[in-house]
CSV table of C-alpha atoms in Angstrom, one decimal:
chain,number,residue,atom,x,y,z
A,609,MET,CA,132.8,48.9,157.9
A,610,PRO,CA,130.8,52.7,158.1
A,611,SER,CA,128.9,52.8,160.7
A,612,ASN,CA,124.9,52.1,160.1
A,613,SER,CA,124.1,56.2,160.5
A,614,LYS,CA,126.7,57.0,157.7
A,615,ILE,CA,125.1,54.6,155.6
A,616,LEU,CA,122.1,55.8,156.1
A,617,ARG,CA,122.9,59.3,154.8
A,618,LEU,CA,124.9,58.0,151.7
A,619,THR,CA,122.2,55.7,151.0
A,620,ALA,CA,119.7,58.8,151.1
A,621,ILE,CA,121.9,61.4,149.2
A,622,GLN,CA,122.3,58.4,146.6
A,623,HIS,CA,118.4,57.8,146.3
A,624,SER,CA,117.5,61.4,145.8
A,625,ARG,CA,119.6,61.1,142.4
A,626,THR,CA,118.9,57.7,141.1
A,627,GLY,CA,115.2,57.5,142.0
A,628,LEU,CA,114.0,61.0,142.1
A,629,LEU,CA,116.1,63.4,140.0
A,630,GLN,CA,116.4,61.0,137.1
A,631,PRO,CA,114.8,61.9,133.9
A,632,GLU,CA,111.5,60.9,132.9
A,633,ILE,CA,110.9,57.9,130.8
A,634,ARG,CA,111.7,58.8,127.2
A,635,ASN,CA,109.5,56.4,125.4
A,636,SER,CA,105.8,56.3,125.5
A,637,LEU,CA,105.2,52.8,125.8
A,638,VAL,CA,102.6,51.3,128.0
A,639,HIS,CA,104.6,48.8,130.3
A,640,GLY,CA,106.9,51.7,130.7
A,641,ARG,CA,104.0,54.2,132.1
A,642,ILE,CA,102.5,51.4,134.1
A,643,ALA,CA,105.7,50.7,135.7
A,644,GLU,CA,106.3,54.4,136.5
A,645,THR,CA,103.2,54.6,138.2
A,646,ILE,CA,103.7,51.6,140.3
A,647,GLN,CA,107.2,52.4,141.2
A,648,PHE,CA,105.7,56.1,142.2
A,649,VAL,CA,102.9,54.3,144.4
A,650,GLN,CA,105.3,52.0,146.2
A,651,ASP,CA,107.8,55.1,146.9
A,652,LEU,CA,104.9,57.1,148.4
A,653,LEU,CA,104.2,53.8,150.6
A,654,ALA,CA,107.7,53.5,151.6
A,655,ILE,CA,108.0,57.1,152.4
A,656,LEU,CA,104.9,56.7,154.7
A,657,ILE,CA,106.5,53.9,156.5
A,658,ILE,CA,110.0,55.7,156.5
A,659,LEU,CA,108.0,58.7,158.5
A,660,VAL,CA,106.6,56.4,160.7
A,661,LEU,CA,109.9,54.5,161.7
A,662,THR,CA,111.7,57.9,162.1
A,663,ALA,CA,109.2,58.9,165.0
A,664,GLU,CA,110.9,59.7,168.1
A,665,THR,CA,108.5,57.6,170.1
A,666,PHE,CA,105.8,55.1,168.6
A,667,THR,CA,103.1,57.2,170.0
A,668,ALA,CA,100.2,58.5,168.2
A,669,ASP,CA,101.5,62.0,168.8
A,670,SER,CA,104.9,61.5,167.6
A,671,ILE,CA,103.8,59.9,164.5
A,672,ALA,CA,101.3,62.3,163.6
A,673,ALA,CA,103.8,64.9,163.7
A,674,GLN,CA,106.2,63.1,161.6
A,675,LEU,CA,103.3,62.6,158.9
A,676,GLY,CA,102.4,66.6,159.4
A,677,TYR,CA,105.9,67.6,158.6
A,678,GLY,CA,105.8,65.1,155.6
A,679,VAL,CA,102.5,66.7,154.3
A,680,VAL,CA,104.0,70.0,154.7
A,681,LEU,CA,107.0,69.7,152.8
A,682,LEU,CA,105.1,67.7,150.0
A,683,GLY,CA,102.7,70.9,149.9
A,684,VAL,CA,105.9,73.1,149.4
A,685,ALA,CA,107.1,70.9,146.7
A,686,ILE,CA,104.0,71.2,144.8
A,687,ILE,CA,104.1,75.1,145.3
A,688,VAL,CA,107.6,75.1,144.0
A,689,ASN,CA,106.9,72.6,141.0
A,690,ARG,CA,103.7,74.5,140.0
A,691,HIS,CA,104.7,78.2,140.5
A,692,LEU,CA,108.4,78.8,141.7
A,693,PHE,CA,110.1,77.0,139.1
A,694,GLY,CA,109.0,79.1,136.5
A,695,LEU,CA,110.9,81.9,138.5
A,696,LEU,CA,114.0,79.7,138.3
A,697,GLU,CA,113.9,79.2,134.7
A,698,ARG,CA,113.4,82.9,134.2
A,699,PHE,CA,116.3,83.9,136.4
A,700,SER,CA,118.8,81.6,134.5
A,701,ASP,CA,117.7,83.3,131.2
A,702,GLY,CA,118.6,79.9,129.5
A,703,SER,CA,121.7,78.8,131.2
A,704,ASP,CA,121.6,75.3,131.8
A,705,GLU,CA,124.5,75.7,134.2
A,706,LEU,CA,122.4,78.4,136.3
A,707,MET,CA,119.6,76.0,136.2
A,708,LEU,CA,121.6,72.9,137.4
A,709,VAL,CA,123.1,75.2,140.1
A,710,GLY,CA,119.6,76.1,141.3
A,711,VAL,CA,118.2,72.7,141.3
A,712,ILE,CA,120.6,71.7,143.6
A,713,ALA,CA,120.5,74.1,145.7
A,714,LEU,CA,116.8,73.2,145.8
A,715,LEU,CA,117.6,69.5,146.8
A,716,ILE,CA,120.1,71.1,149.5
A,717,ALA,CA,117.3,73.3,151.0
A,718,PHE,CA,114.8,70.6,151.1
A,719,LEU,CA,117.5,68.1,152.6
A,720,SER,CA,118.1,71.0,155.3
A,721,ALA,CA,114.2,71.0,155.9
A,722,ALA,CA,114.0,67.7,156.6
A,723,GLU,CA,117.0,67.6,158.9
A,724,PHE,CA,115.5,70.8,160.6
A,725,VAL,CA,112.2,69.3,161.3
A,726,GLY,CA,113.5,65.6,162.3
A,727,VAL,CA,112.5,64.0,159.1
A,728,SER,CA,114.5,61.6,157.1
A,729,LEU,CA,116.7,62.5,154.7
A,730,VAL,CA,115.1,60.1,152.3
A,731,VAL,CA,111.9,61.7,152.6
A,732,GLY,CA,113.6,65.4,152.0
A,733,ALA,CA,115.1,64.0,148.9
A,734,PHE,CA,112.1,62.3,147.6
A,735,ILE,CA,109.9,65.3,148.2
A,736,ALA,CA,112.7,67.4,146.4
A,737,GLY,CA,112.3,65.3,143.2
A,738,LEU,CA,108.6,66.2,143.1
A,739,GLY,CA,109.4,69.9,143.0
A,740,VAL,CA,111.6,69.8,140.0
A,741,ARG,CA,110.1,69.7,136.7
A,742,ARG,CA,111.4,67.7,134.5
A,743,ASP,CA,110.6,68.5,130.4
A,744,PRO,CA,113.2,67.2,128.3
A,745,ALA,CA,112.9,69.8,125.5
A,746,GLU,CA,113.1,72.5,127.6
A,747,HIS,CA,115.7,71.2,130.6
A,748,LEU,CA,117.9,68.8,128.7
A,749,GLY,CA,121.2,70.4,129.7
A,750,MET,CA,119.9,70.5,133.3
A,751,LEU,CA,118.9,66.9,133.1
A,752,ASN,CA,122.1,65.8,131.4
A,753,GLY,CA,124.0,67.6,134.3
A,754,LEU,CA,121.9,65.8,137.2
A,755,GLU,CA,122.4,62.4,135.2
A,756,SER,CA,126.4,62.9,135.5
A,757,ILE,CA,125.7,63.6,139.4
A,758,LYS,CA,123.7,60.5,139.5
A,759,ASP,CA,126.2,58.3,138.0
A,760,PHE,CA,128.8,59.7,140.7
A,761,PHE,CA,126.5,58.8,143.7
A,762,THR,CA,125.3,55.4,142.3
A,763,ALA,CA,129.2,54.3,142.3
A,764,ILE,CA,128.9,55.8,146.2
A,765,PHE,CA,125.9,53.8,146.6
A,766,PHE,CA,127.2,50.4,145.1
A,767,THR,CA,130.4,50.9,147.2
A,768,THR,CA,128.6,51.3,150.3
A,769,LEU,CA,126.3,48.1,149.4
A,770,GLY,CA,129.6,46.0,148.7
A,771,ALA,CA,130.7,47.0,152.3
A,772,LEU,CA,127.6,45.6,154.0
A,773,VAL,CA,128.2,42.0,152.2
A,774,THR,CA,129.6,39.7,154.6
A,775,VAL,CA,130.3,35.9,154.5
A,776,PRO,CA,126.6,34.5,154.4
A,777,THR,CA,125.5,31.8,157.1
A,778,VAL,CA,123.3,28.8,156.1
A,779,GLU,CA,120.3,30.8,158.1
A,780,VAL,CA,121.2,34.1,156.0
A,781,ILE,CA,121.6,32.2,152.6
A,782,LEU,CA,117.9,30.5,153.4
A,783,VAL,CA,115.9,33.6,153.9
A,784,ALA,CA,117.9,35.6,151.5
A,785,THR,CA,116.6,32.6,148.7
A,786,VAL,CA,112.9,33.3,149.9
A,787,LEU,CA,112.9,37.0,149.6
A,788,ALA,CA,114.6,36.7,146.4
A,789,ALA,CA,112.1,34.2,145.0
A,790,LEU,CA,109.3,36.5,146.5
A,791,THR,CA,110.7,39.1,144.8
A,792,ALA,CA,111.8,37.6,141.2
A,793,PHE,CA,108.8,34.9,140.8
A,794,VAL,CA,105.8,35.6,143.0
A,795,LYS,CA,105.5,39.7,142.7
A,796,PRO,CA,106.0,39.4,139.1
A,797,ALA,CA,103.4,36.6,138.8
A,798,VAL,CA,101.0,38.7,141.2
A,799,THR,CA,101.7,42.0,139.0
A,800,ILE,CA,100.8,40.1,135.5
A,801,ALA,CA,97.5,38.8,137.2
A,802,LEU,CA,96.4,42.0,138.6
A,803,LEU,CA,97.2,44.0,135.0
A,804,LEU,CA,95.5,41.3,133.0
A,805,TYR,CA,92.5,41.8,135.4
A,806,THR,CA,92.5,45.3,134.6
A,807,GLY,CA,92.3,45.0,131.2
A,808,TYR,CA,95.9,45.0,129.9
A,809,ASP,CA,97.2,42.4,127.4
A,810,ALA,CA,99.5,40.0,128.3
A,811,ARG,CA,102.8,41.3,126.7
A,812,PRO,CA,102.8,44.5,128.4
A,813,ALA,CA,101.6,43.0,131.9
A,814,THR,CA,104.7,40.8,131.6
A,815,LEU,CA,107.0,43.4,130.5
A,816,THR,CA,106.0,45.3,133.2
A,817,SER,CA,106.3,42.7,136.0
A,818,LEU,CA,109.9,42.3,134.6
A,819,SER,CA,110.9,45.9,135.3
A,820,LEU,CA,109.7,45.5,139.0
A,821,ASP,CA,111.3,42.0,139.7
A,822,GLN,CA,114.1,43.4,142.3
A,823,VAL,CA,114.8,44.8,145.6
A,824,SER,CA,114.3,48.5,145.6
A,825,GLU,CA,116.4,51.1,147.2
A,826,PHE,CA,113.5,52.0,149.1
A,827,ALA,CA,113.2,48.7,150.9
A,828,LEU,CA,117.2,48.8,151.4
A,829,ILE,CA,116.8,52.2,153.2
A,830,ILE,CA,113.8,50.9,155.1
A,831,ALA,CA,115.5,47.8,156.2
A,832,ILE,CA,118.6,49.8,157.2
A,833,GLU,CA,116.2,52.3,159.3
A,834,ALA,CA,115.0,49.2,160.9
A,835,LEU,CA,118.3,48.0,161.8
A,836,VAL,CA,119.4,51.3,163.7
A,837,LEU,CA,116.2,51.2,165.5
A,838,GLY,CA,117.1,47.8,166.8
A,839,MET,CA,113.4,46.4,165.2
A,840,LEU,CA,115.6,44.3,162.7
A,841,THR,CA,118.3,41.3,163.5
A,842,GLN,CA,121.4,41.5,162.0
A,843,PRO,CA,120.7,37.9,160.1
A,844,VAL,CA,117.7,39.2,158.7
A,845,PHE,CA,119.3,42.5,157.6
A,846,ASN,CA,122.4,40.8,156.0
A,847,ALA,CA,119.5,38.4,154.0
A,848,ILE,CA,117.8,41.2,152.7
A,849,ILE,CA,121.4,42.9,151.6
A,850,LEU,CA,122.1,39.6,149.8
A,851,ALA,CA,118.4,39.0,148.3
A,852,ALA,CA,119.0,43.0,146.8
A,853,ALA,CA,122.5,42.0,145.3
A,854,VAL,CA,120.9,38.9,143.9
A,855,THR,CA,118.0,40.4,142.4
A,856,MET,CA,119.9,43.3,141.1
A,857,ILE,CA,121.5,40.6,138.8
A,858,THR,CA,118.8,38.4,138.0
A,859,SER,CA,116.5,41.7,137.1
A,860,SER,CA,119.2,43.4,134.6
A,861,LEU,CA,119.1,39.5,133.0
A,862,SER,CA,115.1,39.3,133.1
A,863,ARG,CA,114.9,43.1,131.5
A,864,HIS,CA,117.4,42.1,128.9
A,865,HIS,CA,115.6,39.1,127.8
A,866,ASP,CA,112.0,40.4,128.4
A,867,GLU,CA,110.8,39.7,124.8
A,868,ARG,CA,111.9,36.0,125.2
A,869,ILE,CA,110.6,35.5,128.4
A,870,TYR,CA,107.4,36.5,127.2
A,871,ARG,CA,107.5,34.5,124.2
A,872,VAL,CA,108.4,31.5,126.0
A,873,LEU,CA,105.6,31.8,128.9
A,874,ALA,CA,103.1,32.2,126.0
A,875,ASP,CA,104.2,29.5,123.8
A,876,TYR,CA,103.8,27.2,126.7
A,877,GLY,CA,100.2,28.2,127.4
A,878,LEU,CA,101.2,30.1,130.9
A,879,LEU,CA,100.1,33.5,129.4
A,880,LYS,CA,96.7,33.3,127.3
A,881,ARG,CA,96.8,35.6,124.5
A,882,ARG,CA,93.1,37.1,124.6
A,883,TYR,CA,92.4,37.3,120.8
A,884,LYS,CA,88.8,37.5,122.0
A,885,ASN,CA,89.4,41.2,123.7
A,886,VAL,CA,91.0,42.2,120.5
A,887,ASP,CA,87.5,41.3,118.6
A,888,GLU,CA,85.7,42.6,121.0
A,889,ARG,CA,87.3,46.1,121.6
A,890,SER,CA,88.1,47.0,117.9
A,891,ALA,CA,86.3,48.9,115.2
A,892,ALA,CA,87.7,48.3,111.7
A,893,PRO,CA,86.2,47.2,108.6
A,894,ASP,CA,87.2,43.9,107.0
A,895,ASP,CA,87.4,44.9,103.5
A,896,VAL,CA,90.0,48.0,104.2
A,897,SER,CA,93.1,48.2,101.6
A,898,ASP,CA,95.6,50.5,100.6
A,899,HIS,CA,95.3,52.2,104.0
A,900,VAL,CA,97.8,53.4,106.3
A,901,ILE,CA,98.4,51.5,109.8
A,902,ILE,CA,99.2,54.1,112.4
A,903,VAL,CA,100.8,52.3,115.3
A,904,GLY,CA,100.3,54.1,118.9
A,905,TYR,CA,97.6,57.1,119.6
A,906,GLY,CA,99.7,59.4,121.2
A,907,ARG,CA,100.2,63.2,120.1
A,908,GLN,CA,101.9,62.3,117.1
A,909,GLY,CA,99.5,59.5,116.4
A,910,ARG,CA,96.6,62.0,116.4
A,911,ARG,CA,98.3,64.3,114.1
A,912,LEU,CA,98.8,61.4,111.5
A,913,ALA,CA,95.2,60.4,112.0
A,914,GLU,CA,93.8,63.9,111.3
A,915,THR,CA,96.5,64.5,108.5
A,916,CYS,CA,95.0,61.0,106.7
A,917,GLU,CA,91.6,62.3,107.3
A,918,ALA,CA,92.4,65.8,105.8
A,919,ILE,CA,94.1,64.0,102.6
A,920,ASP,CA,91.0,61.6,102.4
A,921,ARG,CA,93.2,58.5,103.2
A,922,SER,CA,91.7,55.3,105.0
A,923,TYR,CA,93.8,54.6,107.8
A,924,VAL,CA,93.5,52.0,110.8
A,925,VAL,CA,95.2,53.0,114.3
A,926,ILE,CA,96.5,50.1,116.5
A,927,GLU,CA,96.9,50.9,120.3
A,928,ASN,CA,96.9,49.0,123.3
A,929,ASP,CA,96.3,51.6,126.4
A,930,PRO,CA,93.0,51.0,127.8
A,931,THR,CA,93.2,54.5,129.1
A,932,LEU,CA,92.9,55.5,125.4
A,933,LEU,CA,89.9,53.1,124.5
A,934,GLU,CA,87.3,55.8,125.2
A,935,VAL,CA,89.3,58.2,123.2
A,936,LEU,CA,89.9,56.0,120.2
A,937,ASP,CA,86.0,54.8,120.3
A,938,MET,CA,84.9,58.6,119.9
A,939,GLU,CA,87.8,59.7,117.6
A,940,CYS,CA,88.8,56.9,115.2
A,941,PRO,CA,86.5,55.2,112.8
A,942,ALA,CA,88.9,52.5,112.3
A,943,TYR,CA,91.2,50.9,115.1
A,944,ILE,CA,92.2,47.9,116.4
A,945,PHE,CA,92.8,47.4,120.2
A,946,GLY,CA,95.6,44.9,120.7
A,947,ASP,CA,99.7,44.2,121.0
A,948,THR,CA,101.3,45.2,117.5
A,949,MET,CA,104.0,42.3,118.4
A,950,GLU,CA,101.2,40.2,118.1
A,951,GLN,CA,100.5,38.3,114.7
A,952,TYR,CA,96.6,38.6,115.3
A,953,THR,CA,96.9,42.3,115.8
A,954,LEU,CA,98.4,43.3,112.6
A,955,GLU,CA,96.1,40.6,110.8
A,956,LYS,CA,93.2,42.3,112.0
A,957,ALA,CA,94.6,45.8,110.9
A,958,GLY,CA,95.2,44.6,107.6
A,959,ILE,CA,98.8,44.7,106.9
A,960,GLU,CA,98.3,42.3,104.0
A,961,ASP,CA,96.6,44.8,102.0
A,962,ALA,CA,98.2,48.1,103.7
A,963,GLN,CA,100.2,50.8,101.6
A,964,LEU,CA,102.1,52.4,104.5
A,965,ILE,CA,102.9,51.5,108.1
A,966,VAL,CA,103.9,54.3,110.4
A,967,SER,CA,105.0,53.6,113.8
A,968,THR,CA,105.1,56.3,116.4
A,969,VAL,CA,106.5,54.0,119.3
A,970,GLU,CA,110.2,54.1,120.0
A,971,SER,CA,110.7,50.6,120.3
A,972,ASP,CA,113.6,48.5,118.7
A,973,PRO,CA,112.0,45.2,119.2
A,974,LEU,CA,108.7,46.6,117.3
A,975,SER,CA,110.8,48.4,114.7
A,976,ASN,CA,112.8,45.0,114.1
A,977,ARG,CA,109.5,42.8,114.1
A,978,LEU,CA,107.8,45.3,111.4
A,979,LEU,CA,110.7,45.1,109.2
A,980,MET,CA,111.0,41.4,109.3
A,981,LEU,CA,107.0,41.2,108.5
A,982,THR,CA,106.8,43.4,105.8
A,983,GLU,CA,110.1,42.2,104.0
A,984,GLY,CA,109.3,41.6,100.5
A,985,ARG,CA,106.0,42.9,100.4
A,986,ASN,CA,104.7,45.8,99.1
A,987,VAL,CA,104.3,48.1,101.8
A,988,ASP,CA,106.7,50.6,103.1
A,989,VAL,CA,107.3,51.4,106.9
A,990,ILE,CA,108.2,54.4,108.6
A,991,LEU,CA,109.5,53.9,112.0
A,992,ARG,CA,110.8,55.7,115.0
A,993,ALA,CA,114.3,55.4,116.5
A,994,GLY,CA,116.3,57.1,119.4
A,995,THR,CA,119.7,57.6,117.7
A,996,VAL,CA,120.9,58.2,114.6
A,997,SER,CA,122.8,55.0,114.4
A,998,THR,CA,119.7,52.9,114.6
A,999,ALA,CA,117.8,55.1,112.2
A,1000,LEU,CA,120.7,54.4,109.5
A,1001,ASP,CA,120.4,50.6,110.6
A,1002,PHE,CA,116.7,50.8,109.8
A,1003,LEU,CA,117.2,52.4,106.5
A,1004,GLU,CA,119.8,50.2,105.3
A,1005,ARG,CA,116.8,47.5,106.2
A,1006,GLY,CA,114.3,48.8,103.9
A,1007,ALA,CA,112.6,51.5,106.0
A,1008,LEU,CA,111.2,54.5,104.1
A,1009,TYR,CA,111.9,56.9,106.8
A,1010,VAL,CA,112.9,56.9,110.6
A,1011,ASN,CA,111.9,59.7,113.0
A,1012,VAL,CA,114.3,60.4,115.1
A,1013,PRO,CA,112.7,62.5,118.0
A,1014,GLU,CA,115.7,64.7,118.9
A,1015,LEU,CA,116.0,65.9,115.0
A,1016,LEU,CA,112.6,66.1,113.5
A,1017,ALA,CA,109.7,67.3,115.1
A,1018,THR,CA,106.2,65.9,114.4
A,1019,GLU,CA,105.2,68.4,111.7
A,1020,GLN,CA,108.0,67.7,109.4
A,1021,LEU,CA,106.9,64.1,109.8
A,1022,VAL,CA,103.3,65.0,108.7
A,1023,GLU,CA,104.7,67.2,105.9
A,1024,TYR,CA,106.5,64.2,104.3
A,1025,ILE,CA,103.4,62.0,104.5
A,1026,GLU,CA,101.4,64.6,102.9
A,1027,VAL,CA,104.2,64.7,100.0
A,1028,LEU,CA,104.3,61.1,99.6
A,1029,ALA,CA,100.2,61.1,99.4
A,1030,ALA,CA,100.4,63.9,96.6
A,1031,GLY,CA,103.0,62.1,94.9
A,1032,ASP,CA,105.3,64.8,94.9
A,1033,LEU,CA,108.3,62.9,96.2
A,1034,SER,CA,108.8,59.2,95.2
A,1035,ALA,CA,109.6,56.8,98.2
A,1036,GLU,CA,113.3,56.4,96.9
A,1037,GLU,CA,113.7,59.9,96.5
A,1038,LEU,CA,112.4,60.5,100.5
A,1039,ARG,CA,114.8,57.5,101.4
A,1040,GLU,CA,117.9,59.1,99.9
A,1041,GLN,CA,116.9,62.6,101.0
A,1042,HIS,CA,116.4,61.1,104.4
A,1043,LEU,CA,119.9,59.3,104.3
A,1044,ALA,CA,121.9,62.1,103.5
A,1045,GLU,CA,120.3,64.5,106.4
A,1046,LEU,CA,121.2,61.7,108.8
A,1047,GLU,CA,124.6,61.0,107.5
A,1048,GLN,CA,125.4,65.0,108.3
A,1049,GLN,CA,124.3,64.5,112.0
A,1050,PRO,CA,126.3,63.5,115.1
A,1051,GLU,CA,126.7,60.0,115.6
A,1052,SER,CA,124.9,59.9,119.1
A,1053,GLY,CA,121.6,61.7,117.4
A,1054,TYR,CA,121.4,63.9,120.8
A,1055,TYR,CA,121.7,67.4,121.4
A,1056,THR,CA,122.7,69.3,124.4
A,1057,THR,CA,120.8,72.4,124.6
A,1058,ALA,CA,117.2,73.1,124.1
A,1059,ASP,CA,118.4,75.7,121.6
A,1060,GLU,CA,119.8,73.5,119.3
A,1061,ILE,CA,116.8,71.0,119.3
A,1062,LYS,CA,114.3,74.1,118.6
A,1063,ALA,CA,116.9,75.2,116.0
A,1064,ILE,CA,116.6,71.5,114.2
A,1065,ARG,CA,113.0,72.1,114.2
């Protein structure tokens, strides 16, 4: 079995790949953004705890010194991100290989600085991640390279984690059961309650909680630090490791079935569908007809709303992000503030009398639901997909058009909407044209360089 110090170093290096240098969340779903924010706050708190634990002595001066070193490294990372990273981009001159080498050198530099000042490698890895810009459009090749490195160290991490697992005693099983229950049940329940209290709908609150129901890597790192310092007994440490292994399995299952779990909780009355909030927060006429329903009010949703106004076409926006409520109130004459997956929200938006539904959200469950609800109705559906194979499936099931972000920019989608509105292209002609375009593309639907993406655009 590897020593605790070696385990700590391996875990720190692995976490720098998996937790800090991973690409940003590729979609703009509300629950994805909430989960990312919560995880980031949790990571910051974990970094503070690690800084305190790694102080040479538990005195005010020693702890203040550790915190001071952390703040200095954080300041350097901010400067690198805002000012020096651009120099690296210009130096690489568009070469993904040079960008990848530069980012790895940046990681090594922060790890070396952390080691030099006596700060944990975990802190250096975390701060190095903050210093790296992650723009998929500009740094796709570099991010793909980091993804490969992450996969390599993920294997090391799980091998190390497996080496820590021992035959559990009854005491360890009992403690691990309590920890796993708190993580898999109590934590999600508290998260749901807090998000409902702050104004989020039941579905995004539930899906957010189900993406946070496992023992995090940082918790394992803190446990290892505490064990090395003699602040944690071996049985408790073994229980934490066992609970982490169990929750990794249960979390993968809960994420895979998150929509089904939400439906069960809602159908049994454990989660109240708050249709009153939909009525109070919405502003749409009851007699709207032959209109366009725009799902999502991000950058693409705004462009589509502007296009509808320019061509004098009535529209209704559906959005469920509370942070956009004020913007909707100022910019949209007709909007429904609710979850598109709920039947009541779609009825409120006038799905029965709509002429076109445009989803700007990359969510297969949502796309599947819209296709199911519009089957046999005189309403066209434009969807968004992450891969060509998914787009082809949606087209075969009746979608009018499928926007694949890696292939098509917002401007092209807006152009097609305008052509349809003007009657210059029939729905069947657009579908056949789009089908021919997709069949000529690679099966994966992804491109390896920013130049290829720009060429498509």
